[in-house]
């Protein structure tokens, strides 16, 4: 059989240099260069902010990581800052949560600030962990303070900078037309292939958040909005999430697009996101399934069309990215076979030369792409270090760029498979809760102890205590109704 395959290749040595094959390989190079260009532009925005902070420090402003103008630190100005309520849903407790929560509740925002932590049950390990940090606790309904002007939604694995709340608030005050302000995480891989796949998955998305201003993208892990939009259910922000909503960021982004509202992402809104040290490949796959499942939810026909376009484009580009590398392996194998067996026919050498030229072109484009990714990561690491001078310094040293290249191939190969599986299953298990969709909305929620994973995907958080899973409603179905409310404490008992 092997000899027959060799004979077939010898009889048709140009099988992988046909016009269509060349098109696929050139297309892959173009995708690499487009990614490199996008990361280059994003790095420019981040680096501009790095230079601004450094120049301000040189000019004598030691608090440049908080404010561009030191006069903003005057008491008269701090006293006029609007009240902000920070809402953070909690589920499970992992190795990085305590550090993340401390970075949030110790914000250096000078105005009134309150925290509302959402928990499903006192049996959740997150409840006991966060109780160590907070001194006051009471259960209430819609406990946002009546004077709160802005609401900031955070994921519990977001690591804020001391000046994040102030920077977001300043932008909202400067431009009242802003509907939502958002940001994006900088993944800190733990060394496993799964963690690098997560990092690689997020990096292309990061381009849309490194605009320094207007964007069409929204990340649910950090969203600042006007409190009155929730009080009045303006544009359907509450009902859209409560009545069958699955994805908070996709739902709100759809509402923003439908009502032509402004979403912005300030250049300082990039947050260190350490990934679990034991993040396995299986947990990466679970996370990818959840991300592709989001495209199956929608709240309007326009939203449905947009999601399907994203589905098709992402799947096409993902496999379009992988295909040239598969063909490069074939070209290299064919060239080695011709060299070893000593074929000297003109057609053989011409085909081998043409194939290897495409391989070299792909290698150059891949190098440029990885260099651009490295440059953006370097800029964001530098920016995070400047914005959090009190925190342990981040470094590029732990990043393994060989594994990152492998992760690029693995993630892009698996994305379409995950997307199609999500499309045909119409259900997903998220941290032990199975959501079922019908016509783009959640119509059924299942809770069974046998569905509860040992840990969450990214943070490696333990989900439940000894008594098992709670039997209350999900966070999405109770958003805006039940909050566990703490005021910002002056002392912490850790």
GROMACS .gro file of C-alpha atoms in nm:
model
  494
    1UNK     CA    1   0.000   0.000   0.000
    2UNK     CA    2   0.286   0.239   0.083
    3UNK     CA    3   0.446   0.171  -0.256
    4UNK     CA    4   0.114   0.247  -0.428
    5UNK     CA    5   0.097   0.581  -0.244
    6UNK     CA    6   0.453   0.659  -0.350
    7UNK     CA    7   0.370   0.570  -0.710
    8UNK     CA    8   0.061   0.793  -0.701
    9UNK     CA    9   0.269   1.083  -0.576
   10UNK     CA   10   0.532   1.021  -0.840
   11UNK     CA   11   0.270   1.014  -1.117
   12UNK     CA   12   0.111   1.338  -0.994
   13UNK     CA   13   0.384   1.534  -0.814
   14UNK     CA   14   0.203   1.865  -0.861
   15UNK     CA   15  -0.109   1.753  -0.675
   16UNK     CA   16  -0.033   1.993  -0.391
   17UNK     CA   17   0.075   2.282  -0.615
   18UNK     CA   18  -0.254   2.319  -0.799
   19UNK     CA   19  -0.405   2.669  -0.820
   20UNK     CA   20  -0.649   2.586  -0.539
   21UNK     CA   21  -0.372   2.449  -0.317
   22UNK     CA   22  -0.159   2.757  -0.380
   23UNK     CA   23  -0.461   2.976  -0.300
   24UNK     CA   24  -0.506   2.803   0.038
   25UNK     CA   25  -0.142   2.854   0.125
   26UNK     CA   26  -0.135   3.219   0.016
   27UNK     CA   27  -0.459   3.274   0.206
   28UNK     CA   28  -0.296   3.136   0.521
   29UNK     CA   29  -0.007   3.377   0.481
   30UNK     CA   30  -0.249   3.667   0.441
   31UNK     CA   31  -0.433   3.563   0.760
   32UNK     CA   32  -0.102   3.559   0.948
   33UNK     CA   33  -0.011   3.906   0.821
   34UNK     CA   34  -0.354   4.048   0.902
   35UNK     CA   35  -0.325   3.918   1.258
   36UNK     CA   36   0.023   4.070   1.279
   37UNK     CA   37  -0.110   4.404   1.157
   38UNK     CA   38  -0.396   4.401   1.407
   39UNK     CA   39  -0.162   4.326   1.696
   40UNK     CA   40   0.078   4.595   1.575
   41UNK     CA   41  -0.199   4.856   1.585
   42UNK     CA   42  -0.313   4.735   1.928
   43UNK     CA   43   0.046   4.755   2.055
   44UNK     CA   44   0.065   5.113   1.930
   45UNK     CA   45  -0.237   5.210   2.143
   46UNK     CA   46  -0.101   5.037   2.453
   47UNK     CA   47   0.248   5.181   2.403
   48UNK     CA   48   0.108   5.532   2.365
   49UNK     CA   49  -0.039   5.497   2.713
   50UNK     CA   50   0.289   5.358   2.847
   51UNK     CA   51   0.474   5.663   2.715
   52UNK     CA   52   0.215   5.898   2.861
   53UNK     CA   53   0.255   5.750   3.209
   54UNK     CA   54   0.634   5.747   3.192
   55UNK     CA   55   0.648   6.107   3.070
   56UNK     CA   56   0.411   6.214   3.345
   57UNK     CA   57   0.631   6.046   3.606
   58UNK     CA   58   0.938   6.221   3.466
   59UNK     CA   59   0.750   6.550   3.493
   60UNK     CA   60   0.704   6.492   3.864
   61UNK     CA   61   0.367   6.319   3.880
   62UNK     CA   62   0.430   6.017   4.101
   63UNK     CA   63   0.063   5.927   4.083
   64UNK     CA   64   0.045   5.904   3.704
   65UNK     CA   65  -0.091   5.550   3.737
   66UNK     CA   66  -0.400   5.707   3.897
   67UNK     CA   67  -0.447   6.045   3.728
   68UNK     CA   68  -0.289   6.235   3.441
   69UNK     CA   69  -0.326   6.559   3.636
   70UNK     CA   70  -0.214   6.567   4.001
   71UNK     CA   71  -0.471   6.837   4.069
   72UNK     CA   72  -0.734   6.564   4.044
   73UNK     CA   73  -0.609   6.436   4.382
   74UNK     CA   74  -0.722   6.752   4.560
   75UNK     CA   75  -0.991   6.690   4.820
   76UNK     CA   76  -1.231   6.937   4.660
   77UNK     CA   77  -1.228   6.732   4.339
   78UNK     CA   78  -1.231   6.393   4.507
   79UNK     CA   79  -1.536   6.495   4.708
   80UNK     CA   80  -1.730   6.557   4.388
   81UNK     CA   81  -1.667   6.214   4.239
   82UNK     CA   82  -1.988   6.018   4.169
   83UNK     CA   83  -2.090   5.707   4.359
   84UNK     CA   84  -2.003   5.376   4.194
   85UNK     CA   85  -2.149   5.033   4.272
   86UNK     CA   86  -1.939   4.730   4.183
   87UNK     CA   87  -2.135   4.410   4.117
   88UNK     CA   88  -1.948   4.083   4.108
   89UNK     CA   89  -2.102   3.734   4.081
   90UNK     CA   90  -1.910   3.472   4.280
   91UNK     CA   91  -1.898   3.098   4.222
   92UNK     CA   92  -1.634   2.871   4.370
   93UNK     CA   93  -1.295   2.956   4.514
   94UNK     CA   94  -0.955   2.904   4.353
   95UNK     CA   95  -0.587   2.981   4.390
   96UNK     CA   96  -0.602   3.337   4.251
   97UNK     CA   97  -0.939   3.457   4.384
   98UNK     CA   98  -0.818   3.606   4.712
   99UNK     CA   99  -0.558   3.821   4.535
  100UNK     CA  100  -0.810   3.928   4.271
  101UNK     CA  101  -1.076   4.026   4.525
  102UNK     CA  102  -0.825   4.224   4.730
  103UNK     CA  103  -0.728   4.420   4.416
  104UNK     CA  104  -1.094   4.507   4.367
  105UNK     CA  105  -1.201   4.611   4.714
  106UNK     CA  106  -0.881   4.808   4.782
  107UNK     CA  107  -0.935   5.041   4.486
  108UNK     CA  108  -0.789   5.390   4.526
  109UNK     CA  109  -1.103   5.550   4.387
  110UNK     CA  110  -1.168   5.864   4.592
  111UNK     CA  111  -1.546   5.876   4.555
  112UNK     CA  112  -1.819   5.675   4.731
  113UNK     CA  113  -1.779   5.308   4.641
  114UNK     CA  114  -1.984   5.004   4.733
  115UNK     CA  115  -1.952   4.635   4.648
  116UNK     CA  116  -2.237   4.395   4.583
  117UNK     CA  117  -2.121   4.033   4.570
  118UNK     CA  118  -2.370   3.789   4.417
  119UNK     CA  119  -2.372   3.436   4.556
  120UNK     CA  120  -2.618   3.153   4.500
  121UNK     CA  121  -2.581   2.991   4.839
  122UNK     CA  122  -2.391   3.009   5.166
  123UNK     CA  123  -2.268   2.658   5.078
  124UNK     CA  124  -2.062   2.802   4.793
  125UNK     CA  125  -1.692   2.815   4.894
  126UNK     CA  126  -1.683   3.169   4.756
  127UNK     CA  127  -1.920   3.283   5.031
  128UNK     CA  128  -1.694   3.168   5.310
  129UNK     CA  129  -1.380   3.301   5.137
  130UNK     CA  130  -1.513   3.649   5.068
  131UNK     CA  131  -1.654   3.670   5.420
  132UNK     CA  132  -1.296   3.673   5.542
  133UNK     CA  133  -1.244   3.999   5.355
  134UNK     CA  134  -1.565   4.181   5.435
  135UNK     CA  135  -1.697   4.285   5.773
  136UNK     CA  136  -2.062   4.364   5.691
  137UNK     CA  137  -2.315   4.131   5.530
  138UNK     CA  138  -2.688   4.149   5.464
  139UNK     CA  139  -2.923   4.000   5.206
  140UNK     CA  140  -3.142   4.235   5.006
  141UNK     CA  141  -3.314   4.295   4.678
  142UNK     CA  142  -3.182   4.547   4.429
  143UNK     CA  143  -2.960   4.703   4.693
  144UNK     CA  144  -2.783   4.947   4.464
  145UNK     CA  145  -2.761   5.273   4.654
  146UNK     CA  146  -3.015   5.532   4.545
  147UNK     CA  147  -2.734   5.781   4.473
  148UNK     CA  148  -2.524   5.541   4.267
  149UNK     CA  149  -2.450   5.692   3.928
  150UNK     CA  150  -2.249   5.412   3.767
  151UNK     CA  151  -2.251   5.036   3.800
  152UNK     CA  152  -1.940   4.829   3.733
  153UNK     CA  153  -1.986   4.459   3.660
  154UNK     CA  154  -1.678   4.245   3.721
  155UNK     CA  155  -1.590   3.878   3.692
  156UNK     CA  156  -1.447   3.740   4.013
  157UNK     CA  157  -1.120   3.653   3.836
  158UNK     CA  158  -1.049   4.010   3.722
  159UNK     CA  159  -0.741   4.167   3.882
  160UNK     CA  160  -0.800   4.542   3.889
  161UNK     CA  161  -0.541   4.817   3.903
  162UNK     CA  162  -0.565   5.074   4.185
  163UNK     CA  163  -0.683   5.342   3.943
  164UNK     CA  164  -0.917   5.133   3.726
  165UNK     CA  165  -1.245   5.248   3.882
  166UNK     CA  166  -1.133   5.610   3.871
  167UNK     CA  167  -1.020   5.586   3.508
  168UNK     CA  168  -1.347   5.429   3.396
  169UNK     CA  169  -1.552   5.681   3.592
  170UNK     CA  170  -1.355   5.974   3.450
  171UNK     CA  171  -1.433   5.862   3.096
  172UNK     CA  172  -1.803   5.826   3.178
  173UNK     CA  173  -1.806   6.176   3.326
  174UNK     CA  174  -1.620   6.317   3.027
  175UNK     CA  175  -1.858   6.165   2.773
  176UNK     CA  176  -2.215   6.104   2.900
  177UNK     CA  177  -2.301   5.944   2.564
  178UNK     CA  178  -2.107   5.632   2.660
  179UNK     CA  179  -2.344   5.339   2.708
  180UNK     CA  180  -2.089   5.084   2.832
  181UNK     CA  181  -1.719   5.094   2.908
  182UNK     CA  182  -1.529   4.770   2.888
  183UNK     CA  183  -1.180   4.622   2.895
  184UNK     CA  184  -1.006   4.292   2.832
  185UNK     CA  185  -0.782   4.047   3.020
  186UNK     CA  186  -0.417   3.973   2.959
  187UNK     CA  187  -0.385   3.600   3.010
  188UNK     CA  188  -0.087   3.480   3.212
  189UNK     CA  189  -0.037   3.117   3.099
  190UNK     CA  190   0.060   2.868   3.367
  191UNK     CA  191   0.276   2.653   3.139
  192UNK     CA  192   0.023   2.389   3.031
  193UNK     CA  193  -0.090   2.352   2.671
  194UNK     CA  194  -0.446   2.423   2.781
  195UNK     CA  195  -0.346   2.758   2.931
  196UNK     CA  196  -0.161   2.856   2.612
  197UNK     CA  197  -0.467   2.764   2.406
  198UNK     CA  198  -0.672   3.002   2.622
  199UNK     CA  199  -0.411   3.276   2.575
  200UNK     CA  200  -0.405   3.220   2.198
  201UNK     CA  201  -0.786   3.221   2.180
  202UNK     CA  202  -0.807   3.558   2.354
  203UNK     CA  203  -0.525   3.735   2.170
  204UNK     CA  204  -0.707   3.794   1.836
  205UNK     CA  205  -1.006   3.925   2.033
  206UNK     CA  206  -0.781   4.169   2.220
  207UNK     CA  207  -0.742   4.377   1.902
  208UNK     CA  208  -1.100   4.495   1.929
  209UNK     CA  209  -1.043   4.623   2.283
  210UNK     CA  210  -0.712   4.803   2.222
  211UNK     CA  211  -0.871   5.088   2.031
  212UNK     CA  212  -0.830   5.357   2.294
  213UNK     CA  213  -1.192   5.456   2.239
  214UNK     CA  214  -1.495   5.339   2.041
  215UNK     CA  215  -1.535   4.967   1.988
  216UNK     CA  216  -1.807   4.724   1.887
  217UNK     CA  217  -1.685   4.452   2.120
  218UNK     CA  218  -1.782   4.393   2.481
  219UNK     CA  219  -1.633   4.171   2.750
  220UNK     CA  220  -1.864   4.072   3.032
  221UNK     CA  221  -1.574   4.053   3.278
  222UNK     CA  222  -1.560   4.434   3.299
  223UNK     CA  223  -1.857   4.655   3.210
  224UNK     CA  224  -1.931   5.000   3.353
  225UNK     CA  225  -2.279   5.135   3.283
  226UNK     CA  226  -2.518   5.407   3.397
  227UNK     CA  227  -2.714   5.292   3.703
  228UNK     CA  228  -3.028   5.459   3.568
  229UNK     CA  229  -3.019   5.228   3.267
  230UNK     CA  230  -3.089   4.945   3.512
  231UNK     CA  231  -3.331   5.130   3.733
  232UNK     CA  232  -3.545   5.222   3.432
  233UNK     CA  233  -3.470   4.908   3.229
  234UNK     CA  234  -3.363   5.141   2.951
  235UNK     CA  235  -3.325   4.968   2.613
  236UNK     CA  236  -3.432   4.644   2.785
  237UNK     CA  237  -3.098   4.588   2.959
  238UNK     CA  238  -3.259   4.406   3.253
  239UNK     CA  239  -3.536   4.221   3.074
  240UNK     CA  240  -3.299   4.117   2.797
  241UNK     CA  241  -3.081   3.935   3.052
  242UNK     CA  242  -3.356   3.815   3.282
  243UNK     CA  243  -3.601   3.677   3.027
  244UNK     CA  244  -3.401   3.391   2.884
  245UNK     CA  245  -3.073   3.577   2.836
  246UNK     CA  246  -2.762   3.359   2.834
  247UNK     CA  247  -2.463   3.581   2.755
  248UNK     CA  248  -2.448   3.918   2.928
  249UNK     CA  249  -2.187   4.074   2.698
  250UNK     CA  250  -2.339   3.948   2.372
  251UNK     CA  251  -2.688   4.057   2.482
  252UNK     CA  252  -2.576   4.406   2.583
  253UNK     CA  253  -2.359   4.446   2.273
  254UNK     CA  254  -2.662   4.356   2.063
  255UNK     CA  255  -2.875   4.615   2.245
  256UNK     CA  256  -2.603   4.876   2.196
  257UNK     CA  257  -2.595   4.806   1.824
  258UNK     CA  258  -2.974   4.807   1.790
  259UNK     CA  259  -3.008   5.142   1.967
  260UNK     CA  260  -2.687   5.293   1.828
  261UNK     CA  261  -2.533   5.335   2.170
  262UNK     CA  262  -2.162   5.392   2.229
  263UNK     CA  263  -1.925   5.126   2.368
  264UNK     CA  264  -1.571   5.235   2.454
  265UNK     CA  265  -1.257   5.065   2.580
  266UNK     CA  266  -1.001   5.300   2.739
  267UNK     CA  267  -0.634   5.214   2.682
  268UNK     CA  268  -0.573   5.148   3.054
  269UNK     CA  269  -0.846   4.882   3.072
  270UNK     CA  270  -0.623   4.575   3.041
  271UNK     CA  271  -0.617   4.339   3.338
  272UNK     CA  272  -0.374   4.062   3.440
  273UNK     CA  273  -0.554   3.728   3.430
  274UNK     CA  274  -0.349   3.447   3.585
  275UNK     CA  275  -0.464   3.107   3.465
  276UNK     CA  276  -0.481   2.804   3.692
  277UNK     CA  277  -0.154   2.618   3.739
  278UNK     CA  278  -0.330   2.288   3.671
  279UNK     CA  279  -0.536   2.404   3.371
  280UNK     CA  280  -0.569   2.083   3.172
  281UNK     CA  281  -0.646   2.042   2.804
  282UNK     CA  282  -0.988   1.903   2.895
  283UNK     CA  283  -1.076   2.218   3.085
  284UNK     CA  284  -0.964   2.428   2.790
  285UNK     CA  285  -1.199   2.228   2.567
  286UNK     CA  286  -1.486   2.289   2.810
  287UNK     CA  287  -1.412   2.661   2.802
  288UNK     CA  288  -1.400   2.666   2.422
  289UNK     CA  289  -1.737   2.490   2.411
  290UNK     CA  290  -1.885   2.763   2.629
  291UNK     CA  291  -1.745   3.038   2.407
  292UNK     CA  292  -1.882   2.889   2.086
  293UNK     CA  293  -2.216   2.819   2.255
  294UNK     CA  294  -2.258   3.194   2.307
  295UNK     CA  295  -2.314   3.237   1.933
  296UNK     CA  296  -2.626   3.021   1.960
  297UNK     CA  297  -2.801   3.274   2.185
  298UNK     CA  298  -2.971   3.585   2.046
  299UNK     CA  299  -3.246   3.833   2.133
  300UNK     CA  300  -3.349   3.956   1.787
  301UNK     CA  301  -3.336   3.859   1.421
  302UNK     CA  302  -3.055   4.106   1.360
  303UNK     CA  303  -2.862   3.956   1.651
  304UNK     CA  304  -2.920   3.608   1.503
  305UNK     CA  305  -2.784   3.716   1.164
  306UNK     CA  306  -2.476   3.876   1.324
  307UNK     CA  307  -2.405   3.562   1.526
  308UNK     CA  308  -2.434   3.338   1.221
  309UNK     CA  309  -2.200   3.563   1.025
  310UNK     CA  310  -1.948   3.548   1.310
  311UNK     CA  311  -1.995   3.170   1.322
  312UNK     CA  312  -1.923   3.128   0.951
  313UNK     CA  313  -1.635   3.375   0.931
  314UNK     CA  314  -1.459   3.245   1.241
  315UNK     CA  315  -1.490   2.883   1.130
  316UNK     CA  316  -1.363   2.964   0.779
  317UNK     CA  317  -1.068   3.168   0.904
  318UNK     CA  318  -0.977   2.909   1.168
  319UNK     CA  319  -0.943   2.623   0.923
  320UNK     CA  320  -0.806   2.862   0.664
  321UNK     CA  321  -0.528   2.934   0.913
  322UNK     CA  322  -0.452   2.566   0.981
  323UNK     CA  323  -0.468   2.433   0.622
  324UNK     CA  324  -0.137   2.588   0.501
  325UNK     CA  325   0.057   2.419   0.781
  326UNK     CA  326  -0.088   2.080   0.687
  327UNK     CA  327   0.012   2.141   0.328
  328UNK     CA  328   0.356   2.262   0.439
  329UNK     CA  329   0.415   1.926   0.607
  330UNK     CA  330   0.317   1.754   0.281
  331UNK     CA  331   0.553   1.975   0.079
  332UNK     CA  332   0.842   1.905   0.314
  333UNK     CA  333   0.770   1.531   0.310
  334UNK     CA  334   0.752   1.528  -0.071
  335UNK     CA  335   1.077   1.724  -0.104
  336UNK     CA  336   1.255   1.485   0.134
  337UNK     CA  337   1.122   1.185  -0.056
  338UNK     CA  338   1.243   1.327  -0.387
  339UNK     CA  339   1.584   1.403  -0.236
  340UNK     CA  340   1.625   1.062  -0.070
  341UNK     CA  341   1.512   0.861  -0.373
  342UNK     CA  342   1.720   1.071  -0.606
  343UNK     CA  343   1.455   1.182  -0.855
  344UNK     CA  344   1.604   1.428  -1.101
  345UNK     CA  345   1.318   1.481  -1.343
  346UNK     CA  346   1.260   1.847  -1.423
  347UNK     CA  347   0.896   1.826  -1.319
  348UNK     CA  348   0.986   1.674  -0.983
  349UNK     CA  349   1.247   1.935  -0.897
  350UNK     CA  350   1.022   2.219  -1.018
  351UNK     CA  351   0.733   2.104  -0.800
  352UNK     CA  352   0.959   2.051  -0.500
  353UNK     CA  353   1.114   2.394  -0.545
  354UNK     CA  354   0.772   2.561  -0.577
  355UNK     CA  355   0.638   2.378  -0.272
  356UNK     CA  356   0.936   2.469  -0.058
  357UNK     CA  357   0.906   2.832  -0.167
  358UNK     CA  358   0.554   2.834  -0.026
  359UNK     CA  359   0.679   2.672   0.293
  360UNK     CA  360   0.946   2.939   0.335
  361UNK     CA  361   0.689   3.214   0.271
  362UNK     CA  362   0.460   3.065   0.535
  363UNK     CA  363   0.749   3.040   0.783
  364UNK     CA  364   0.832   3.409   0.731
  365UNK     CA  365   0.469   3.514   0.778
  366UNK     CA  366   0.439   3.296   1.090
  367UNK     CA  367   0.751   3.455   1.237
  368UNK     CA  368   0.612   3.804   1.172
  369UNK     CA  369   0.283   3.703   1.332
  370UNK     CA  370   0.447   3.561   1.645
  371UNK     CA  371   0.676   3.864   1.669
  372UNK     CA  372   0.375   4.096   1.658
  373UNK     CA  373   0.194   3.887   1.922
  374UNK     CA  374   0.504   3.900   2.141
  375UNK     CA  375   0.528   4.277   2.096
  376UNK     CA  376   0.166   4.336   2.199
  377UNK     CA  377   0.204   4.107   2.501
  378UNK     CA  378   0.523   4.292   2.597
  379UNK     CA  379   0.347   4.629   2.576
  380UNK     CA  380   0.054   4.508   2.784
  381UNK     CA  381   0.282   4.354   3.047
  382UNK     CA  382   0.467   4.686   3.073
  383UNK     CA  383   0.140   4.879   3.098
  384UNK     CA  384   0.007   4.650   3.371
  385UNK     CA  385   0.328   4.693   3.570
  386UNK     CA  386   0.298   5.071   3.547
  387UNK     CA  387  -0.071   5.070   3.644
  388UNK     CA  388  -0.011   4.846   3.948
  389UNK     CA  389   0.326   4.956   4.089
  390UNK     CA  390   0.253   4.786   4.422
  391UNK     CA  391   0.187   4.442   4.271
  392UNK     CA  392   0.446   4.172   4.189
  393UNK     CA  393   0.594   4.256   3.852
  394UNK     CA  394   0.474   4.065   3.549
  395UNK     CA  395   0.728   3.926   3.303
  396UNK     CA  396   0.742   3.778   2.955
  397UNK     CA  397   1.000   3.523   3.069
  398UNK     CA  398   0.751   3.242   3.148
  399UNK     CA  399   0.591   3.256   2.801
  400UNK     CA  400   0.687   2.954   2.589
  401UNK     CA  401   0.658   3.063   2.226
  402UNK     CA  402   0.698   2.712   2.092
  403UNK     CA  403   0.391   2.605   2.287
  404UNK     CA  404   0.212   2.919   2.177
  405UNK     CA  405   0.266   2.822   1.811
  406UNK     CA  406   0.131   2.472   1.880
  407UNK     CA  407  -0.163   2.626   2.067
  408UNK     CA  408  -0.241   2.843   1.764
  409UNK     CA  409  -0.278   2.533   1.547
  410UNK     CA  410  -0.471   2.334   1.807
  411UNK     CA  411  -0.713   2.612   1.896
  412UNK     CA  412  -0.790   2.707   1.536
  413UNK     CA  413  -0.838   2.344   1.440
  414UNK     CA  414  -1.077   2.275   1.728
  415UNK     CA  415  -1.282   2.595   1.708
  416UNK     CA  416  -1.505   2.489   1.414
  417UNK     CA  417  -1.555   2.146   1.571
  418UNK     CA  418  -1.668   2.308   1.895
  419UNK     CA  419  -1.887   2.559   1.708
  420UNK     CA  420  -2.071   2.289   1.514
  421UNK     CA  421  -2.117   2.079   1.824
  422UNK     CA  422  -2.268   2.377   2.006
  423UNK     CA  423  -2.498   2.443   1.711
  424UNK     CA  424  -2.641   2.092   1.707
  425UNK     CA  425  -2.651   2.034   2.083
  426UNK     CA  426  -2.819   2.363   2.188
  427UNK     CA  427  -2.719   2.295   2.549
  428UNK     CA  428  -2.411   2.350   2.765
  429UNK     CA  429  -2.290   2.251   3.111
  430UNK     CA  430  -2.154   2.561   3.281
  431UNK     CA  431  -2.003   2.488   3.622
  432UNK     CA  432  -2.253   2.215   3.701
  433UNK     CA  433  -2.557   2.395   3.557
  434UNK     CA  434  -2.688   2.281   3.219
  435UNK     CA  435  -2.855   2.551   3.009
  436UNK     CA  436  -3.087   2.458   2.723
  437UNK     CA  437  -3.164   2.705   2.444
  438UNK     CA  438  -3.473   2.740   2.230
  439UNK     CA  439  -3.499   3.018   1.972
  440UNK     CA  440  -3.185   3.173   2.113
  441UNK     CA  441  -3.306   3.198   2.474
  442UNK     CA  442  -3.265   2.984   2.783
  443UNK     CA  443  -3.585   2.788   2.837
  444UNK     CA  444  -3.464   2.515   3.072
  445UNK     CA  445  -3.202   2.493   3.347
  446UNK     CA  446  -3.090   2.164   3.498
  447UNK     CA  447  -2.900   2.113   3.821
  448UNK     CA  448  -2.767   1.774   3.918
  449UNK     CA  449  -2.477   1.685   4.144
  450UNK     CA  450  -2.341   1.444   3.883
  451UNK     CA  451  -2.295   1.737   3.640
  452UNK     CA  452  -2.075   1.938   3.876
  453UNK     CA  453  -1.708   1.942   3.763
  454UNK     CA  454  -1.433   1.919   4.021
  455UNK     CA  455  -1.304   2.264   3.927
  456UNK     CA  456  -1.389   2.556   3.702
  457UNK     CA  457  -1.211   2.580   3.369
  458UNK     CA  458  -0.981   2.883   3.388
  459UNK     CA  459  -0.939   2.965   3.756
  460UNK     CA  460  -0.942   2.605   3.882
  461UNK     CA  461  -1.198   2.705   4.147
  462UNK     CA  462  -1.365   2.448   4.372
  463UNK     CA  463  -1.736   2.496   4.314
  464UNK     CA  464  -1.920   2.354   4.614
  465UNK     CA  465  -1.867   2.277   4.979
  466UNK     CA  466  -1.932   1.951   5.155
  467UNK     CA  467  -2.310   1.974   5.132
  468UNK     CA  468  -2.311   1.977   4.756
  469UNK     CA  469  -2.472   2.197   4.498
  470UNK     CA  470  -2.733   2.454   4.592
  471UNK     CA  471  -3.088   2.430   4.468
  472UNK     CA  472  -3.159   2.797   4.406
  473UNK     CA  473  -3.213   2.977   4.077
  474UNK     CA  474  -2.921   3.064   3.850
  475UNK     CA  475  -2.743   3.398   3.845
  476UNK     CA  476  -2.882   3.488   3.502
  477UNK     CA  477  -3.240   3.428   3.610
  478UNK     CA  478  -3.197   3.634   3.928
  479UNK     CA  479  -2.982   3.920   3.798
  480UNK     CA  480  -3.117   4.245   3.927
  481UNK     CA  481  -3.332   4.075   4.193
  482UNK     CA  482  -3.111   3.934   4.467
  483UNK     CA  483  -2.777   4.069   4.574
  484UNK     CA  484  -2.555   4.000   4.870
  485UNK     CA  485  -2.459   4.350   4.973
  486UNK     CA  486  -2.146   4.474   5.144
  487UNK     CA  487  -2.030   4.830   5.190
  488UNK     CA  488  -1.660   4.886   5.132
  489UNK     CA  489  -1.490   4.814   5.466
  490UNK     CA  490  -1.211   5.017   5.622
  491UNK     CA  491  -1.040   4.714   5.770
  492UNK     CA  492  -0.990   4.364   5.644
  493UNK     CA  493  -0.974   4.048   5.849
  494UNK     CA  494  -0.776   3.810   5.629
   0.00000   0.00000   0.00000
